[in-house]
PDB file of C-alpha atoms in Angstrom:
ATOM      1  CA  MET A   1      84.767 215.189  52.508  1.00 52.00           C
ATOM      2  CA  VAL A   2      88.282 214.148  51.595  1.00 53.00           C
ATOM      3  CA  GLN A   3      90.261 216.348  49.405  1.00 58.00           C
ATOM      4  CA  GLU A   4      91.946 214.973  46.262  1.00 59.00           C
ATOM      5  CA  ASN A   5      95.398 215.760  47.502  1.00 64.00           C
ATOM      6  CA  SER A   6      95.021 214.456  51.181  1.00 59.00           C
ATOM      7  CA  PRO A   7      97.211 211.370  51.915  1.00 64.00           C
ATOM      8  CA  ARG A   8      95.430 208.087  51.981  1.00 67.00           C
ATOM      9  CA  ILE A   9      95.508 206.355  55.439  1.00 70.00           C
ATOM     10  CA  THR A  10      96.767 202.836  55.052  1.00 75.00           C
ATOM     11  CA  LYS A  11      96.618 199.830  57.443  1.00 86.00           C
ATOM     12  CA  GLU A  12     100.342 199.340  57.335  1.00 93.00           C
ATOM     13  CA  LEU A  13     103.222 201.651  57.730  1.00 95.00           C
ATOM     14  CA  THR A  14     106.827 201.771  56.110  1.00 96.00           C
ATOM     15  CA  ILE A  15     109.538 202.047  58.746  1.00 97.00           C
ATOM     16  CA  GLY A  16     109.908 205.702  57.646  1.00 96.00           C
ATOM     17  CA  GLN A  17     106.183 206.403  58.171  1.00 95.00           C
ATOM     18  CA  LEU A  18     106.328 204.981  61.611  1.00 96.00           C
ATOM     19  CA  ALA A  19     109.319 206.824  62.667  1.00 96.00           C
ATOM     20  CA  GLU A  20     107.930 210.146  61.435  1.00 95.00           C
ATOM     21  CA  ARG A  21     104.557 209.396  63.084  1.00 94.00           C
ATOM     22  CA  SER A  22     105.970 208.040  66.340  1.00 95.00           C
ATOM     23  CA  GLY A  23     108.927 210.443  66.710  1.00 95.00           C
ATOM     24  CA  VAL A  24     111.211 207.397  67.184  1.00 95.00           C
ATOM     25  CA  ALA A  25     114.280 207.048  64.964  1.00 97.00           C
ATOM     26  CA  THR A  26     114.419 204.145  62.555  1.00 97.00           C
ATOM     27  CA  SER A  27     117.303 202.725  64.254  1.00 98.00           C
ATOM     28  CA  ALA A  28     115.238 202.456  67.560  1.00 97.00           C
ATOM     29  CA  LEU A  29     112.458 200.867  65.782  1.00 98.00           C
ATOM     30  CA  ARG A  30     114.833 198.136  64.451  1.00 97.00           C
ATOM     31  CA  PHE A  31     116.173 197.607  67.889  1.00 97.00           C
ATOM     32  CA  TYR A  32     112.625 197.417  69.315  1.00 96.00           C
ATOM     33  CA  GLU A  33     111.946 194.791  66.765  1.00 96.00           C
ATOM     34  CA  GLU A  34     115.122 192.870  67.527  1.00 96.00           C
ATOM     35  CA  GLN A  35     114.176 192.806  71.186  1.00 95.00           C
ATOM     36  CA  GLY A  36     110.579 191.577  70.486  1.00 93.00           C
ATOM     37  CA  LEU A  37     108.688 194.652  71.468  1.00 93.00           C
ATOM     38  CA  ILE A  38     107.165 195.231  67.962  1.00 94.00           C
ATOM     39  CA  SER A  39     106.991 193.270  64.920  1.00 93.00           C
ATOM     40  CA  SER A  40     106.632 193.570  61.232  1.00 95.00           C
ATOM     41  CA  ARG A  41     105.988 191.598  57.999  1.00 94.00           C
ATOM     42  CA  ARG A  42     108.405 191.731  55.145  1.00 94.00           C
ATOM     43  CA  THR A  43     107.332 192.586  51.534  1.00 93.00           C
ATOM     44  CA  THR A  44     108.491 190.631  48.506  1.00 93.00           C
ATOM     45  CA  GLY A  45     111.312 193.313  48.365  1.00 94.00           C
ATOM     46  CA  ASN A  46     112.247 192.596  52.099  1.00 93.00           C
ATOM     47  CA  GLN A  47     110.886 195.918  53.321  1.00 94.00           C
ATOM     48  CA  ARG A  48     109.252 196.093  56.873  1.00 95.00           C
ATOM     49  CA  ARG A  49     105.621 196.882  57.070  1.00 96.00           C
ATOM     50  CA  TYR A  50     104.233 197.523  60.496  1.00 96.00           C
ATOM     51  CA  HIS A  51     100.611 197.516  61.206  1.00 92.00           C
ATOM     52  CA  ARG A  52      99.024 200.662  62.486  1.00 90.00           C
ATOM     53  CA  ASP A  53      98.413 199.623  65.800  1.00 86.00           C
ATOM     54  CA  THR A  54     102.334 199.397  66.263  1.00 91.00           C
ATOM     55  CA  LEU A  55     102.152 203.266  66.689  1.00 92.00           C
ATOM     56  CA  ARG A  56     100.204 202.520  70.055  1.00 87.00           C
ATOM     57  CA  ARG A  57     102.838 200.010  71.030  1.00 89.00           C
ATOM     58  CA  VAL A  58     105.777 202.327  70.244  1.00 93.00           C
ATOM     59  CA  ALA A  59     104.125 205.144  72.152  1.00 91.00           C
ATOM     60  CA  PHE A  60     103.643 202.890  75.164  1.00 87.00           C
ATOM     61  CA  ILE A  61     107.216 201.848  74.842  1.00 92.00           C
ATOM     62  CA  ARG A  62     108.473 205.432  74.891  1.00 93.00           C
ATOM     63  CA  VAL A  63     106.388 206.446  77.855  1.00 87.00           C
ATOM     64  CA  SER A  64     107.436 203.250  79.846  1.00 86.00           C
ATOM     65  CA  GLN A  65     111.099 204.142  79.243  1.00 90.00           C
ATOM     66  CA  ASN A  66     110.469 207.629  80.237  1.00 87.00           C
ATOM     67  CA  VAL A  67     109.320 206.451  83.662  1.00 79.00           C
ATOM     68  CA  GLY A  68     112.260 204.165  84.070  1.00 82.00           C
ATOM     69  CA  MET A  69     110.630 200.884  83.075  1.00 85.00           C
ATOM     70  CA  SER A  70     113.350 198.247  81.946  1.00 89.00           C
ATOM     71  CA  LEU A  71     112.941 196.829  78.442  1.00 92.00           C
ATOM     72  CA  GLN A  72     112.270 193.423  80.079  1.00 92.00           C
ATOM     73  CA  ALA A  73     109.470 194.887  82.036  1.00 88.00           C
ATOM     74  CA  ILE A  74     108.015 196.477  78.975  1.00 89.00           C
ATOM     75  CA  HIS A  75     108.499 193.314  77.011  1.00 91.00           C
ATOM     76  CA  ASP A  76     106.575 191.328  79.809  1.00 88.00           C
ATOM     77  CA  ALA A  77     103.749 193.904  79.753  1.00 84.00           C
ATOM     78  CA  LEU A  78     103.417 193.763  75.975  1.00 85.00           C
ATOM     79  CA  ASP A  79     103.220 190.042  76.040  1.00 85.00           C
ATOM     80  CA  ARG A  80      99.999 190.442  77.834  1.00 82.00           C
ATOM     81  CA  LEU A  81      98.362 192.211  74.660  1.00 80.00           C
ATOM     82  CA  PRO A  82      96.738 190.084  72.093  1.00 78.00           C
ATOM     83  CA  GLU A  83      98.346 188.611  69.145  1.00 73.00           C
ATOM     84  CA  GLY A  84      96.774 189.072  65.699  1.00 63.00           C
ATOM     85  CA  ARG A  85      94.359 191.921  66.682  1.00 67.00           C
ATOM     86  CA  THR A  86      94.438 195.438  67.519  1.00 67.00           C
ATOM     87  CA  PRO A  87      94.452 195.839  71.321  1.00 73.00           C
ATOM     88  CA  ASP A  88      91.221 197.355  72.669  1.00 80.00           C
ATOM     89  CA  ARG A  89      90.518 199.757  75.585  1.00 85.00           C
ATOM     90  CA  ALA A  90      90.031 196.543  77.950  1.00 89.00           C
ATOM     91  CA  ASP A  91      93.503 195.229  76.956  1.00 83.00           C
ATOM     92  CA  TRP A  92      95.060 198.660  77.690  1.00 79.00           C
ATOM     93  CA  ALA A  93      93.250 198.782  80.859  1.00 85.00           C
ATOM     94  CA  ASP A  94      94.505 195.447  81.898  1.00 84.00           C
ATOM     95  CA  LEU A  95      98.117 196.342  81.148  1.00 80.00           C
ATOM     96  CA  SER A  96      97.899 199.654  83.332  1.00 80.00           C
ATOM     97  CA  ALA A  97      96.441 197.388  86.180  1.00 83.00           C
ATOM     98  CA  PHE A  98      99.487 195.015  85.628  1.00 79.00           C
ATOM     99  CA  TRP A  99     101.898 197.971  86.466  1.00 81.00           C
ATOM    100  CA  ARG A 100      99.877 199.940  89.005  1.00 85.00           C
ATOM    101  CA  ALA A 101     101.482 198.707  92.068  1.00 83.00           C
ATOM    102  CA  ASP A 102     105.062 199.060  90.657  1.00 82.00           C
ATOM    103  CA  LEU A 103     104.257 202.674  89.415  1.00 83.00           C
ATOM    104  CA  ASP A 104     102.670 203.541  92.796  1.00 88.00           C
ATOM    105  CA  ALA A 105     106.004 202.079  94.529  1.00 84.00           C
ATOM    106  CA  ARG A 106     108.036 204.366  92.078  1.00 84.00           C
ATOM    107  CA  ILE A 107     105.939 207.410  92.904  1.00 88.00           C
ATOM    108  CA  GLY A 108     106.449 206.906  96.613  1.00 87.00           C
ATOM    109  CA  GLN A 109     110.237 206.550  96.030  1.00 83.00           C
ATOM    110  CA  LEU A 110     110.502 209.753  93.977  1.00 86.00           C
ATOM    111  CA  THR A 111     108.403 211.557  96.440  1.00 88.00           C
ATOM    112  CA  ARG A 112     110.671 210.532  99.209  1.00 82.00           C
ATOM    113  CA  LEU A 113     113.801 211.408  96.941  1.00 82.00           C
ATOM    114  CA  ARG A 114     112.276 214.929  96.415  1.00 85.00           C
ATOM    115  CA  ASP A 115     111.497 215.619  99.987  1.00 81.00           C
ATOM    116  CA  ASP A 116     114.469 214.003 101.789  1.00 76.00           C
ATOM    117  CA  LEU A 117     117.383 214.456  99.457  1.00 77.00           C
ATOM    118  CA  THR A 118     118.544 217.547 101.432  1.00 80.00           C
ATOM    119  CA  GLU A 119     118.154 215.690 104.734  1.00 81.00           C
ATOM    120  CA  CYS A 120     119.531 212.512 105.992  1.00 81.00           C
ATOM    121  CA  ILE A 121     118.965 209.735 103.626  1.00 79.00           C
ATOM    122  CA  GLY A 122     120.220 206.990 105.915  1.00 83.00           C
ATOM    123  CA  CYS A 123     123.558 206.196 103.986  1.00 85.00           C
ATOM    124  CA  GLY A 124     125.644 205.961 107.195  1.00 85.00           C
ATOM    125  CA  CYS A 125     127.881 209.145 106.477  1.00 86.00           C
ATOM    126  CA  LEU A 126     126.876 211.073 109.454  1.00 82.00           C
ATOM    127  CA  SER A 127     128.510 214.196 108.087  1.00 84.00           C
ATOM    128  CA  LEU A 128     125.538 216.421 107.985  1.00 82.00           C
ATOM    129  CA  GLU A 129     124.134 217.968 111.236  1.00 79.00           C
ATOM    130  CA  SER A 130     120.773 216.555 110.437  1.00 81.00           C
ATOM    131  CA  CYS A 131     122.210 213.051 109.974  1.00 84.00           C
ATOM    132  CA  MET A 132     123.465 213.049 113.499  1.00 83.00           C
ATOM    133  CA  LEU A 133     119.869 213.832 114.604  1.00 82.00           C
ATOM    134  CA  ALA A 134     117.939 211.514 112.283  1.00 82.00           C
ATOM    135  CA  ASN A 135     120.278 208.548 112.261  1.00 86.00           C
ATOM    136  CA  PRO A 136     122.326 208.747 115.594  1.00 88.00           C
ATOM    137  CA  TYR A 137     124.983 206.123 115.700  1.00 85.00           C
ATOM    138  CA  ASP A 138     123.993 204.888 112.229  1.00 89.00           C
ATOM    139  CA  ILE A 139     120.740 203.110 113.473  1.00 88.00           C
ATOM    140  CA  CYS A 140     119.760 202.824 109.687  1.00 88.00           C
ATOM    141  CA  ALA A 141     122.611 200.328 109.280  1.00 87.00           C
ATOM    142  CA  ARG A 142     120.382 197.793 111.087  1.00 88.00           C
ATOM    143  CA  GLU A 143     117.943 198.009 108.152  1.00 86.00           C
ATOM    144  CA  GLY A 144     120.809 197.105 105.560  1.00 86.00           C
ATOM    145  CA  SER A 145     123.246 198.794 103.381  1.00 87.00           C
ATOM    146  CA  GLY A 146     122.703 201.872 101.199  1.00 85.00           C
ATOM    147  CA  PRO A 147     120.430 204.968 101.431  1.00 84.00           C
ATOM    148  CA  ARG A 148     117.749 203.160 103.722  1.00 84.00           C
ATOM    149  CA  ARG A 149     115.474 206.214 103.850  1.00 79.00           C
ATOM    150  CA  LEU A 150     115.394 206.569 100.039  1.00 77.00           C
ATOM    151  CA  LEU A 151     115.018 203.015  99.280  1.00 77.00           C
ATOM    152  CA  GLY A 152     111.707 203.210 100.963  1.00 66.00           C
ATOM    153  CA  ASP A 153     111.520 199.957 102.798  1.00 60.00           C
ATOM    154  CA  GLU A 154     108.056 199.797 104.105  1.00 57.00           C
ATOM    155  CA  GLY A 155     108.765 197.494 106.976  1.00 54.00           C
ATOM    156  CA  ARG A 156     111.621 199.455 108.409  1.00 58.00           C
ATOM    157  CA  THR A 157     111.451 199.850 112.177  1.00 58.00           C
ATOM    158  CA  THR A 158     114.564 201.823 113.199  1.00 66.00           C
ATOM    159  CA  CYS A 159     115.292 204.276 110.318  1.00 72.00           C
TER     160      CYS A 159
END
């Protein structure tokens, strides 16, 4: 039973309501809109109105940014969602599958970073005792520049 004083759920949200519900500042919402990540319609008074499914898009954007995805990657992923209808479970499953390989690679890289940061990372400095053992004569340089062990090249042969 709905109480008389409870707020009515509307299909559209103002920018303030979207900001309050999503936890994202109105300035960030306007930026997301400028970048084509979310969209709104304008009222006759030129105020923004967002469909309620924008809440899920904003949540997706925030989570994606938190795991280090670029705005372009987020934009490309969101382009896979349907226009004109609320994305359903299958749409979101397709989107998660789209990123699975990239996320798996990032998880592997972060795991290597966590596990190997105090050891030789293959940067060529040879200043730590373990670097001299793990990377004698800077053998990692054969694989390219930078911290070869942390970059996580799967096909590496010497480092």
